[in-house]
Amino acid sequence: MTQDLIARARTWLDEDPDSETREELAALLEAGDERELAARFSGTLQFGTAGLRGELGAGPMRMNRSVVIRAAAGLAAYLKAKGQTDGLVVIGYDARYKSADFARDTAAVMTGAGLRAALLPRPLPTPVLAFAIRHLGAVAGVEVTASHNPPRDNGYKVYLGDGSQIVPPADAEIAAEIDAVRSLHDVTRPSGGWETLGDEVVEAYLARTDAVLTPGSARTARTVYTAMHGVGKDVLTAAFARAGFPAPALVVEQAEPDPAFPTVAFPNPEEPGAMDLAFEAARVVEPDLVIANDPDADRCAVAVPDGTVVGGWRMLRGDEVGALLAEHLVHKGARGVFAESIVSSSLLGRIAEAAGVGYEETLTGFKWIARVEGLRYGYEEALGYCVDPEGVRDKDGITAALLVAELASELKEKDRTLTDLLDDLAVAHGLHATDQLSVRVEDLSVIANAMSALRERPPVSLAGLTVTTAEDLTKGTDSLPPTDGLRYYLDGEHKARVIVRPSGTEPKLKCYLEVVVPVGDASELSSARAKGAEILAAIKRDLSAAAGL
């Protein structure tokens, strides 16, 4: 083991304020575990537009109090450099391991830097924090969460005073201030002086949720709800009660916060098996729909009865929910711009065009969607929906759930379902069939190698369809800034499209596929779905081969 590695580890150990990670690092040093020490000291977690996210543990390549204190000090220095010398910073947190500690450390650093800090009263959904920033006139906000990542992870998400997540160049400027922190001993951290907010901020958020619903609209839909061991239950059930919906039937095993997420392999409604308990409850309760939040409740998953699938319930894709909410908002008379990220279905553009409302595509992430001028509605295929941008300039799984329940109720009054409305959209605009090839890796070089392979040897055809356009998005486009991604358009009537990109928050390579199958009338829907599935499966197979996966 090199003396340099030992010296860096001992310096870190000397500064670490957390007894747990100190013991962990001391044990690694005593054991002479060079491999593990090298992994933890091979660099530092990079602060970017997703803030920070990583595995909990000791060392600069892990999430821990030392890393968070440095991040908070960098953010404080950035805010002061921008003239916000005594501005308010609001801090929220979820119920993951260490979240409360990271939130308190952030409050202490902000206070020590001369800024004012306010902690949310308890673990609460991320949308409450996003709302509180503008509601309280803060200059910035921090949410401690790893969203739907595995239990061993945590993260640190930064918002500025407009209530939106940071984008370049703010991320690089904050990162530079973090790098300038030489020693934690130089960071002032008083033991008090910040404010802990009361329930009035939650009440203000709940009062705002009413704004997404139409006065006097139907509120009859019956739901089964799972919080996925996260922090959504109390706020969502309160919002449903205020609105006058029937009380959701809770998936009891997943209703209360639990950082171990004991009933799921990954606490993400999109992951296989994550919704099994909710579907079990639905088979007993027989509701109109199943609603799930991810652990920090900024995403909303929806499932509907479907007698053609095993178990009788089908998860709607994020693109399907995105289209349903768009059509519902159009029906309610919404005006303004409808926006989505480039990885989401092109169906939104068709709906917007037919309704005569504005439409815009952005890079992946609500940090971009929320900044669209004149935004009225934004969504992303990964179960994220912004239905009230004046209240929350981010995805919000609570207000999205309310709007889905309102739509289901209105359809129910007409003896119709969400599935019926999806069929209507397919007949009107073509069947927009989407799928995803998502590869989770242990070794990040697998992702880099796949992207390199596709750049060096772009596929000339996929599923027998010629690749007519191959875009390397690192160069940007006329309407998009540069990003690490590839986009292919395929020849033929099905308007097939493929986008490949590394995930910004997980060790995954994600490939987003779409084909559009023309539909003459409802009698053609079954064959259109079969055709769409056939083409998507062939694209997935050929793309895997081209990327060497």
Tab-separated table of N, CA and C in Angstrom, residues 127-280:
chain	number	residue	atom	x	y	z
A	127	PRO	N	-41.107	17.329	-3.598
A	127	PRO	CA	-41.895	18.467	-4.093
A	127	PRO	C	-42.225	19.504	-3.023
A	128	VAL	N	-42.305	19.115	-1.765
A	128	VAL	CA	-42.571	20.088	-0.705
A	128	VAL	C	-41.386	21.057	-0.592
A	129	LEU	N	-40.173	20.524	-0.714
A	129	LEU	CA	-38.983	21.376	-0.686
A	129	LEU	C	-38.963	22.305	-1.895
A	130	ALA	N	-39.243	21.750	-3.083
A	130	ALA	CA	-39.245	22.573	-4.294
A	130	ALA	C	-40.272	23.692	-4.198
A	131	PHE	N	-41.426	23.385	-3.607
A	131	PHE	CA	-42.467	24.400	-3.380
A	131	PHE	C	-41.997	25.449	-2.383
A	132	ALA	N	-41.376	24.994	-1.292
A	132	ALA	CA	-41.012	25.892	-0.187
A	132	ALA	C	-40.013	26.959	-0.614
A	133	ILE	N	-39.158	26.648	-1.583
A	133	ILE	CA	-38.133	27.611	-1.998
A	133	ILE	C	-38.769	28.926	-2.436
A	134	ARG	N	-39.726	28.854	-3.356
A	134	ARG	CA	-40.351	30.094	-3.839
A	134	ARG	C	-41.385	30.621	-2.847
A	135	HIS	N	-42.043	29.708	-2.170
A	135	HIS	CA	-43.043	30.126	-1.182
A	135	HIS	C	-42.417	30.983	-0.091
A	136	LEU	N	-41.198	30.651	0.299
A	136	LEU	CA	-40.518	31.365	1.379
A	136	LEU	C	-39.542	32.420	0.868
A	137	GLY	N	-39.422	32.551	-0.452
A	137	GLY	CA	-38.503	33.541	-1.013
A	137	GLY	C	-37.046	33.207	-0.766
A	138	ALA	N	-36.700	31.912	-0.783
A	138	ALA	CA	-35.325	31.484	-0.524
A	138	ALA	C	-34.435	31.746	-1.747
A	139	VAL	N	-33.138	31.827	-1.509
A	139	VAL	CA	-32.176	31.987	-2.606
A	139	VAL	C	-31.696	30.640	-3.128
A	140	ALA	N	-31.940	29.594	-2.343
A	140	ALA	CA	-31.535	28.250	-2.767
A	140	ALA	C	-32.249	27.219	-1.904
A	141	GLY	N	-32.214	25.984	-2.364
A	141	GLY	CA	-32.772	24.880	-1.595
A	141	GLY	C	-31.909	23.650	-1.785
A	142	VAL	N	-31.897	22.806	-0.784
A	142	VAL	CA	-31.169	21.533	-0.848
A	142	VAL	C	-32.125	20.429	-0.437
A	143	GLU	N	-32.162	19.359	-1.217
A	143	GLU	CA	-32.921	18.165	-0.837
A	143	GLU	C	-31.943	17.010	-0.692
A	144	VAL	N	-31.914	16.415	0.492
A	144	VAL	CA	-31.083	15.239	0.721
A	144	VAL	C	-31.912	14.006	0.376
A	145	THR	N	-31.598	13.371	-0.724
A	145	THR	CA	-32.351	12.201	-1.178
A	145	THR	C	-31.554	11.464	-2.235
A	146	ALA	N	-31.777	10.165	-2.322
A	146	ALA	CA	-31.266	9.386	-3.456
A	146	ALA	C	-32.433	8.854	-4.265
A	147	SER	N	-33.602	9.481	-4.083
A	147	SER	CA	-34.781	9.150	-4.882
A	147	SER	C	-35.074	7.655	-4.832
A	148	HIS	N	-34.955	6.961	-5.977
A	148	HIS	CA	-35.319	5.542	-6.044
A	148	HIS	C	-34.091	4.641	-6.121
A	149	ASN	N	-32.909	5.168	-5.755
A	149	ASN	CA	-31.699	4.337	-5.764
A	149	ASN	C	-31.760	3.259	-4.681
A	150	PRO	N	-30.834	2.295	-4.710
A	150	PRO	CA	-30.802	1.238	-3.686
A	150	PRO	C	-30.575	1.800	-2.279
A	151	PRO	N	-30.856	0.996	-1.251
A	151	PRO	CA	-30.764	1.465	0.148
A	151	PRO	C	-29.389	1.979	0.545
A	152	ARG	N	-28.342	1.485	-0.085
A	152	ARG	CA	-26.976	1.858	0.319
A	152	ARG	C	-26.579	3.256	-0.168
A	153	ASP	N	-27.441	3.897	-0.985
A	153	ASP	CA	-27.099	5.184	-1.585
A	153	ASP	C	-27.756	6.355	-0.855
A	154	ASN	N	-27.168	7.530	-1.031
A	154	ASN	CA	-27.842	8.784	-0.690
A	154	ASN	C	-27.364	9.846	-1.666
A	155	GLY	N	-28.009	11.027	-1.601
A	155	GLY	CA	-27.693	12.053	-2.580
A	155	GLY	C	-27.996	13.433	-2.061
A	156	TYR	N	-27.675	14.429	-2.902
A	156	TYR	CA	-27.704	15.833	-2.494
A	156	TYR	C	-28.090	16.652	-3.712
A	157	LYS	N	-29.333	17.136	-3.720
A	157	LYS	CA	-29.876	17.828	-4.886
A	157	LYS	C	-30.014	19.309	-4.570
A	158	VAL	N	-29.521	20.155	-5.476
A	158	VAL	CA	-29.479	21.602	-5.225
A	158	VAL	C	-30.408	22.345	-6.180
A	159	TYR	N	-31.186	23.274	-5.615
A	159	TYR	CA	-32.076	24.162	-6.364
A	159	TYR	C	-31.638	25.602	-6.112
A	160	LEU	N	-31.861	26.458	-7.094
A	160	LEU	CA	-31.632	27.881	-6.871
A	160	LEU	C	-32.969	28.576	-6.608
A	161	GLY	N	-32.947	29.891	-6.476
A	161	GLY	CA	-34.102	30.614	-5.980
A	161	GLY	C	-35.319	30.598	-6.884
A	162	ASP	N	-35.140	30.201	-8.153
A	162	ASP	CA	-36.304	30.096	-9.034
A	162	ASP	C	-37.083	28.811	-8.794
A	163	GLY	N	-36.592	27.968	-7.880
A	163	GLY	CA	-37.276	26.716	-7.564
A	163	GLY	C	-36.931	25.576	-8.487
A	164	SER	N	-35.987	25.791	-9.412
A	164	SER	CA	-35.569	24.736	-10.336
A	164	SER	C	-34.206	24.194	-9.938
A	165	GLN	N	-33.927	22.951	-10.327
A	165	GLN	CA	-32.621	22.352	-10.078
A	165	GLN	C	-31.554	23.075	-10.900
A	166	ILE	N	-30.337	23.022	-10.404
A	166	ILE	CA	-29.237	23.725	-11.071
A	166	ILE	C	-28.948	23.136	-12.451
A	167	VAL	N	-28.482	24.013	-13.343
A	167	VAL	CA	-27.987	23.619	-14.667
A	167	VAL	C	-26.661	24.348	-14.882
A	168	PRO	N	-25.912	23.969	-15.915
A	168	PRO	CA	-24.687	24.720	-16.214
A	168	PRO	C	-24.999	26.202	-16.476
A	169	PRO	N	-24.106	27.137	-16.104
A	169	PRO	CA	-22.787	26.891	-15.528
A	169	PRO	C	-22.782	26.819	-14.002
A	170	ALA	N	-23.962	26.910	-13.357
A	170	ALA	CA	-23.991	26.938	-11.890
A	170	ALA	C	-23.333	25.703	-11.295
A	171	ASP	N	-23.552	24.528	-11.918
A	171	ASP	CA	-22.983	23.303	-11.358
A	171	ASP	C	-21.459	23.363	-11.311
A	172	ALA	N	-20.838	23.834	-12.404
A	172	ALA	CA	-19.376	23.911	-12.443
A	172	ALA	C	-18.849	24.970	-11.473
A	173	GLU	N	-19.594	26.063	-11.338
A	173	GLU	CA	-19.160	27.117	-10.420
A	173	GLU	C	-19.248	26.649	-8.970
A	174	ILE	N	-20.296	25.918	-8.633
A	174	ILE	CA	-20.402	25.358	-7.277
A	174	ILE	C	-19.312	24.312	-7.057
A	175	ALA	N	-19.080	23.467	-8.072
A	175	ALA	CA	-18.034	22.427	-7.955
A	175	ALA	C	-16.667	23.062	-7.704
A	176	ALA	N	-16.391	24.191	-8.354
A	176	ALA	CA	-15.106	24.865	-8.151
A	176	ALA	C	-14.981	25.369	-6.720
A	177	GLU	N	-16.083	25.871	-6.161
A	177	GLU	CA	-16.057	26.327	-4.763
A	177	GLU	C	-15.881	25.149	-3.804
A	178	ILE	N	-16.464	24.000	-4.141
A	178	ILE	CA	-16.273	22.796	-3.314
A	178	ILE	C	-14.805	22.390	-3.335
A	179	ASP	N	-14.207	22.402	-4.521
A	179	ASP	CA	-12.791	22.021	-4.646
A	179	ASP	C	-11.873	22.963	-3.874
A	180	ALA	N	-12.347	24.196	-3.676
A	180	ALA	CA	-11.516	25.186	-2.980
A	180	ALA	C	-11.505	24.993	-1.467
A	181	VAL	N	-12.379	24.102	-0.960
A	181	VAL	CA	-12.404	23.825	0.489
A	181	VAL	C	-11.210	22.930	0.818
A	182	ARG	N	-10.243	23.485	1.506
A	182	ARG	CA	-9.001	22.745	1.770
A	182	ARG	C	-9.156	21.746	2.915
A	183	SER	N	-9.807	22.182	3.987
A	183	SER	CA	-9.923	21.330	5.172
A	183	SER	C	-11.271	21.585	5.836
A	184	LEU	N	-11.854	20.520	6.371
A	184	LEU	CA	-13.117	20.698	7.110
A	184	LEU	C	-12.914	21.539	8.359
A	185	HIS	N	-11.690	21.569	8.861
A	185	HIS	CA	-11.406	22.400	10.036
A	185	HIS	C	-11.618	23.883	9.727
A	186	ASP	N	-11.629	24.240	8.417
A	186	ASP	CA	-11.814	25.638	8.018
A	186	ASP	C	-13.296	26.003	7.863
A	187	VAL	N	-14.172	25.004	7.955
A	187	VAL	CA	-15.607	25.236	7.724
A	187	VAL	C	-16.301	25.460	9.068
A	188	THR	N	-16.846	26.641	9.272
A	188	THR	CA	-17.531	26.978	10.528
A	188	THR	C	-18.876	26.256	10.574
A	189	ARG	N	-19.094	25.518	11.664
A	189	ARG	CA	-20.350	24.769	11.815
A	189	ARG	C	-20.881	24.955	13.235
A	190	PRO	N	-21.686	25.996	13.460
A	190	PRO	CA	-22.249	26.194	14.801
A	190	PRO	C	-23.228	25.073	15.147
A	191	SER	N	-23.523	24.945	16.422
A	191	SER	CA	-24.424	23.880	16.881
A	191	SER	C	-25.884	24.296	16.828
A	192	GLY	N	-26.139	25.532	16.417
A	192	GLY	CA	-27.518	26.013	16.331
A	192	GLY	C	-27.556	27.308	15.542
A	193	GLY	N	-28.741	27.931	15.548
A	193	GLY	CA	-28.868	29.207	14.854
A	193	GLY	C	-29.739	29.152	13.618
A	194	TRP	N	-30.095	27.969	13.195
A	194	TRP	CA	-30.998	27.847	12.058
A	194	TRP	C	-32.430	27.634	12.547
A	195	GLU	N	-33.377	27.758	11.626
A	195	GLU	CA	-34.790	27.600	11.967
A	195	GLU	C	-35.256	26.210	11.542
A	196	THR	N	-36.084	25.605	12.371
A	196	THR	CA	-36.793	24.392	11.959
A	196	THR	C	-38.244	24.781	11.718
A	197	LEU	N	-38.663	24.633	10.476
A	197	LEU	CA	-40.006	25.069	10.086
A	197	LEU	C	-41.067	24.186	10.728
A	198	GLY	N	-42.270	24.716	10.848
A	198	GLY	CA	-43.398	23.949	11.360
A	198	GLY	C	-44.259	23.430	10.223
A	199	ASP	N	-45.415	22.923	10.559
A	199	ASP	CA	-46.295	22.329	9.564
A	199	ASP	C	-46.945	23.352	8.639
A	200	GLU	N	-46.748	24.637	8.923
A	200	GLU	CA	-47.379	25.639	8.062
A	200	GLU	C	-46.875	25.545	6.616
A	201	VAL	N	-45.628	25.133	6.423
A	201	VAL	CA	-45.115	25.008	5.053
A	201	VAL	C	-45.770	23.823	4.342
A	202	VAL	N	-46.036	22.746	5.089
A	202	VAL	CA	-46.733	21.594	4.505
A	202	VAL	C	-48.180	21.974	4.185
A	203	GLU	N	-48.799	22.720	5.085
A	203	GLU	CA	-50.177	23.166	4.847
A	203	GLU	C	-50.265	24.061	3.621
A	204	ALA	N	-49.265	24.909	3.446
A	204	ALA	CA	-49.258	25.792	2.272
A	204	ALA	C	-49.116	24.975	0.991
A	205	TYR	N	-48.267	23.956	1.040
A	205	TYR	CA	-48.129	23.068	-0.128
A	205	TYR	C	-49.446	22.358	-0.412
A	206	LEU	N	-50.073	21.820	0.631
A	206	LEU	CA	-51.341	21.103	0.442
A	206	LEU	C	-52.429	22.033	-0.093
A	207	ALA	N	-52.452	23.267	0.374
A	207	ALA	CA	-53.431	24.226	-0.134
A	207	ALA	C	-53.212	24.461	-1.624
A	208	ARG	N	-51.953	24.438	-2.035
A	208	ARG	CA	-51.627	24.649	-3.447
A	208	ARG	C	-52.040	23.449	-4.306
A	209	THR	N	-52.025	22.244	-3.730
A	209	THR	CA	-52.365	21.061	-4.535
A	209	THR	C	-53.792	21.144	-5.072
A	210	ASP	N	-54.668	21.853	-4.373
A	210	ASP	CA	-56.045	22.003	-4.839
A	210	ASP	C	-56.102	22.667	-6.213
A	211	ALA	N	-55.056	23.461	-6.529
A	211	ALA	CA	-55.076	24.242	-7.769
A	211	ALA	C	-55.028	23.370	-9.020
A	212	VAL	N	-54.605	22.118	-8.894
A	212	VAL	CA	-54.492	21.284	-10.096
A	212	VAL	C	-55.839	20.704	-10.511
A	213	LEU	N	-56.822	20.749	-9.617
A	213	LEU	CA	-58.117	20.128	-9.904
A	213	LEU	C	-59.147	21.174	-10.332
A	214	THR	N	-60.095	20.728	-11.121
A	214	THR	CA	-61.182	21.611	-11.564
A	214	THR	C	-62.264	21.661	-10.491
A	215	PRO	N	-62.652	22.854	-10.053
A	215	PRO	CA	-63.719	22.941	-9.037
A	215	PRO	C	-64.963	22.179	-9.492
A	216	GLY	N	-65.477	21.342	-8.589
A	216	GLY	CA	-66.690	20.594	-8.895
A	216	GLY	C	-66.491	19.353	-9.741
A	217	SER	N	-65.228	19.013	-10.040
A	217	SER	CA	-64.978	17.820	-10.866
A	217	SER	C	-65.305	16.544	-10.087
A	218	ALA	N	-65.480	15.449	-10.834
A	218	ALA	CA	-65.752	14.150	-10.206
A	218	ALA	C	-64.561	13.730	-9.354
A	219	ARG	N	-64.843	13.130	-8.209
A	219	ARG	CA	-63.771	12.693	-7.285
A	219	ARG	C	-64.106	11.300	-6.752
A	220	THR	N	-64.489	10.391	-7.617
A	220	THR	CA	-65.029	9.092	-7.180
A	220	THR	C	-64.063	7.929	-7.336
A	221	ALA	N	-62.936	8.130	-7.991
A	221	ALA	CA	-62.025	7.003	-8.258
A	221	ALA	C	-61.490	6.413	-6.955
A	222	ARG	N	-61.491	5.093	-6.899
A	222	ARG	CA	-60.969	4.373	-5.736
A	222	ARG	C	-59.571	3.872	-6.059
A	223	THR	N	-58.650	4.064	-5.124
A	223	THR	CA	-57.251	3.742	-5.395
A	223	THR	C	-56.664	2.837	-4.317
A	224	VAL	N	-55.674	2.058	-4.747
A	224	VAL	CA	-54.720	1.424	-3.836
A	224	VAL	C	-53.433	2.218	-3.977
A	225	TYR	N	-52.788	2.526	-2.852
A	225	TYR	CA	-51.595	3.374	-2.869
A	225	TYR	C	-50.444	2.728	-2.123
A	226	THR	N	-49.240	2.817	-2.722
A	226	THR	CA	-48.025	2.428	-2.011
A	226	THR	C	-47.027	3.576	-2.018
A	227	ALA	N	-46.437	3.811	-0.839
A	227	ALA	CA	-45.386	4.822	-0.689
A	227	ALA	C	-44.010	4.235	-0.938
A	228	MET	N	-43.919	2.937	-1.217
A	228	MET	CA	-42.649	2.261	-1.520
A	228	MET	C	-41.616	2.479	-0.407
A	229	HIS	N	-42.068	2.393	0.850
A	229	HIS	CA	-41.206	2.581	2.028
A	229	HIS	C	-40.655	4.001	2.132
A	230	GLY	N	-41.255	4.951	1.398
A	230	GLY	CA	-40.738	6.308	1.394
A	230	GLY	C	-41.579	7.266	2.210
A	231	VAL	N	-41.526	8.546	1.835
A	231	VAL	CA	-42.092	9.606	2.676
A	231	VAL	C	-43.389	10.182	2.113
A	232	GLY	N	-44.002	9.510	1.134
A	232	GLY	CA	-45.154	10.098	0.462
A	232	GLY	C	-46.491	9.937	1.150
A	233	LYS	N	-46.637	8.927	2.008
A	233	LYS	CA	-47.974	8.543	2.487
A	233	LYS	C	-48.756	9.681	3.137
A	234	ASP	N	-48.188	10.340	4.127
A	234	ASP	CA	-48.957	11.324	4.891
A	234	ASP	C	-49.401	12.493	4.018
A	235	VAL	N	-48.504	12.952	3.147
A	235	VAL	CA	-48.843	14.107	2.306
A	235	VAL	C	-49.856	13.706	1.237
A	236	LEU	N	-49.660	12.555	0.613
A	236	LEU	CA	-50.603	12.143	-0.428
A	236	LEU	C	-51.995	11.889	0.149
A	237	THR	N	-52.077	11.177	1.262
A	237	THR	CA	-53.409	10.887	1.823
A	237	THR	C	-54.088	12.169	2.300
A	238	ALA	N	-53.295	13.124	2.807
A	238	ALA	CA	-53.875	14.419	3.199
A	238	ALA	C	-54.390	15.167	1.977
A	239	ALA	N	-53.645	15.116	0.882
A	239	ALA	CA	-54.069	15.797	-0.346
A	239	ALA	C	-55.344	15.172	-0.893
A	240	PHE	N	-55.427	13.850	-0.876
A	240	PHE	CA	-56.634	13.164	-1.351
A	240	PHE	C	-57.835	13.494	-0.459
A	241	ALA	N	-57.606	13.570	0.844
A	241	ALA	CA	-58.701	13.892	1.763
A	241	ALA	C	-59.205	15.314	1.530
A	242	ARG	N	-58.282	16.265	1.375
A	242	ARG	CA	-58.674	17.658	1.114
A	242	ARG	C	-59.514	17.762	-0.153
A	243	ALA	N	-59.115	16.964	-1.167
A	243	ALA	CA	-59.783	17.048	-2.469
A	243	ALA	C	-61.133	16.336	-2.479
A	244	GLY	N	-61.365	15.484	-1.484
A	244	GLY	CA	-62.635	14.778	-1.423
A	244	GLY	C	-62.673	13.452	-2.163
A	245	PHE	N	-61.501	12.890	-2.454
A	245	PHE	CA	-61.451	11.550	-3.035
A	245	PHE	C	-61.649	10.507	-1.938
A	246	PRO	N	-62.111	9.304	-2.293
A	246	PRO	CA	-62.118	8.220	-1.306
A	246	PRO	C	-60.702	7.998	-0.774
A	247	ALA	N	-60.592	7.676	0.494
A	247	ALA	CA	-59.270	7.437	1.084
A	247	ALA	C	-58.596	6.270	0.375
A	248	PRO	N	-57.347	6.447	-0.090
A	248	PRO	CA	-56.659	5.331	-0.741
A	248	PRO	C	-56.486	4.157	0.229
A	249	ALA	N	-56.632	2.941	-0.301
A	249	ALA	CA	-56.304	1.742	0.472
A	249	ALA	C	-54.785	1.589	0.439
A	250	LEU	N	-54.167	1.555	1.598
A	250	LEU	CA	-52.703	1.550	1.679
A	250	LEU	C	-52.133	0.151	1.559
A	251	VAL	N	-51.000	0.040	0.898
A	251	VAL	CA	-50.207	-1.184	0.938
A	251	VAL	C	-49.429	-1.116	2.249
A	252	VAL	N	-49.962	-1.789	3.265
A	252	VAL	CA	-49.493	-1.596	4.638
A	252	VAL	C	-48.006	-1.917	4.782
A	253	GLU	N	-47.561	-2.975	4.099
A	253	GLU	CA	-46.158	-3.411	4.238
A	253	GLU	C	-45.172	-2.349	3.753
A	254	GLN	N	-45.631	-1.410	2.896
A	254	GLN	CA	-44.728	-0.406	2.316
A	254	GLN	C	-45.143	1.019	2.682
A	255	ALA	N	-46.048	1.161	3.656
A	255	ALA	CA	-46.647	2.476	3.920
A	255	ALA	C	-45.728	3.406	4.702
A	256	GLU	N	-44.936	2.873	5.621
A	256	GLU	CA	-44.125	3.724	6.493
A	256	GLU	C	-42.679	3.813	5.989
A	257	PRO	N	-42.017	4.930	6.246
A	257	PRO	CA	-40.627	5.073	5.816
A	257	PRO	C	-39.731	4.001	6.424
A	258	ASP	N	-38.886	3.408	5.601
A	258	ASP	CA	-37.931	2.405	6.054
A	258	ASP	C	-36.719	2.448	5.125
A	259	PRO	N	-35.573	2.939	5.618
A	259	PRO	CA	-34.407	3.098	4.739
A	259	PRO	C	-33.842	1.784	4.224
A	260	ALA	N	-34.266	0.658	4.808
A	260	ALA	CA	-33.790	-0.646	4.323
A	260	ALA	C	-34.592	-1.136	3.118
A	261	PHE	N	-35.748	-0.529	2.861
A	261	PHE	CA	-36.628	-0.938	1.749
A	261	PHE	C	-36.763	-2.471	1.694
A	262	PRO	N	-37.278	-3.073	2.774
A	262	PRO	CA	-37.163	-4.523	2.938
A	262	PRO	C	-37.975	-5.365	1.964
A	263	THR	N	-39.013	-4.821	1.337
A	263	THR	CA	-39.875	-5.668	0.492
A	263	THR	C	-39.555	-5.589	-0.994
A	264	VAL	N	-38.546	-4.782	-1.362
A	264	VAL	CA	-38.230	-4.616	-2.783
A	264	VAL	C	-36.725	-4.722	-3.008
A	265	ALA	N	-36.367	-5.209	-4.201
A	265	ALA	CA	-34.946	-5.261	-4.554
A	265	ALA	C	-34.429	-3.850	-4.835
A	266	PHE	N	-35.215	-3.055	-5.555
A	266	PHE	CA	-34.928	-1.649	-5.810
A	266	PHE	C	-36.222	-0.869	-5.560
A	267	PRO	N	-36.164	0.232	-4.792
A	267	PRO	CA	-37.395	0.963	-4.447
A	267	PRO	C	-37.856	1.885	-5.574
A	268	ASN	N	-38.051	1.301	-6.729
A	268	ASN	CA	-38.447	2.044	-7.924
A	268	ASN	C	-39.646	1.332	-8.529
A	269	PRO	N	-40.794	1.994	-8.655
A	269	PRO	CA	-41.980	1.318	-9.201
A	269	PRO	C	-41.757	0.695	-10.572
A	270	GLU	N	-40.753	1.170	-11.315
A	270	GLU	CA	-40.482	0.619	-12.647
A	270	GLU	C	-39.761	-0.723	-12.596
A	271	GLU	N	-39.136	-1.049	-11.461
A	271	GLU	CA	-38.321	-2.263	-11.387
A	271	GLU	C	-39.206	-3.501	-11.220
A	272	PRO	N	-38.814	-4.615	-11.826
A	272	PRO	CA	-39.593	-5.860	-11.693
A	272	PRO	C	-39.817	-6.236	-10.230
A	273	GLY	N	-41.045	-6.547	-9.888
A	273	GLY	CA	-41.378	-7.001	-8.540
A	273	GLY	C	-41.728	-5.909	-7.559
A	274	ALA	N	-41.364	-4.651	-7.864
A	274	ALA	CA	-41.583	-3.575	-6.894
A	274	ALA	C	-43.063	-3.334	-6.618
A	275	MET	N	-43.920	-3.645	-7.605
A	275	MET	CA	-45.354	-3.384	-7.455
A	275	MET	C	-46.149	-4.631	-7.055
A	276	ASP	N	-45.472	-5.719	-6.784
A	276	ASP	CA	-46.190	-6.976	-6.513
A	276	ASP	C	-47.158	-6.854	-5.335
A	277	LEU	N	-46.702	-6.245	-4.241
A	277	LEU	CA	-47.581	-6.120	-3.065
A	277	LEU	C	-48.780	-5.207	-3.362
A	278	ALA	N	-48.549	-4.182	-4.158
A	278	ALA	CA	-49.654	-3.296	-4.530
A	278	ALA	C	-50.685	-4.044	-5.370
A	279	PHE	N	-50.210	-4.894	-6.265
A	279	PHE	CA	-51.139	-5.664	-7.097
A	279	PHE	C	-51.894	-6.703	-6.267
A	280	GLU	N	-51.213	-7.269	-5.268
A	280	GLU	CA	-51.898	-8.193	-4.348
A	280	GLU	C	-53.038	-7.476	-3.631
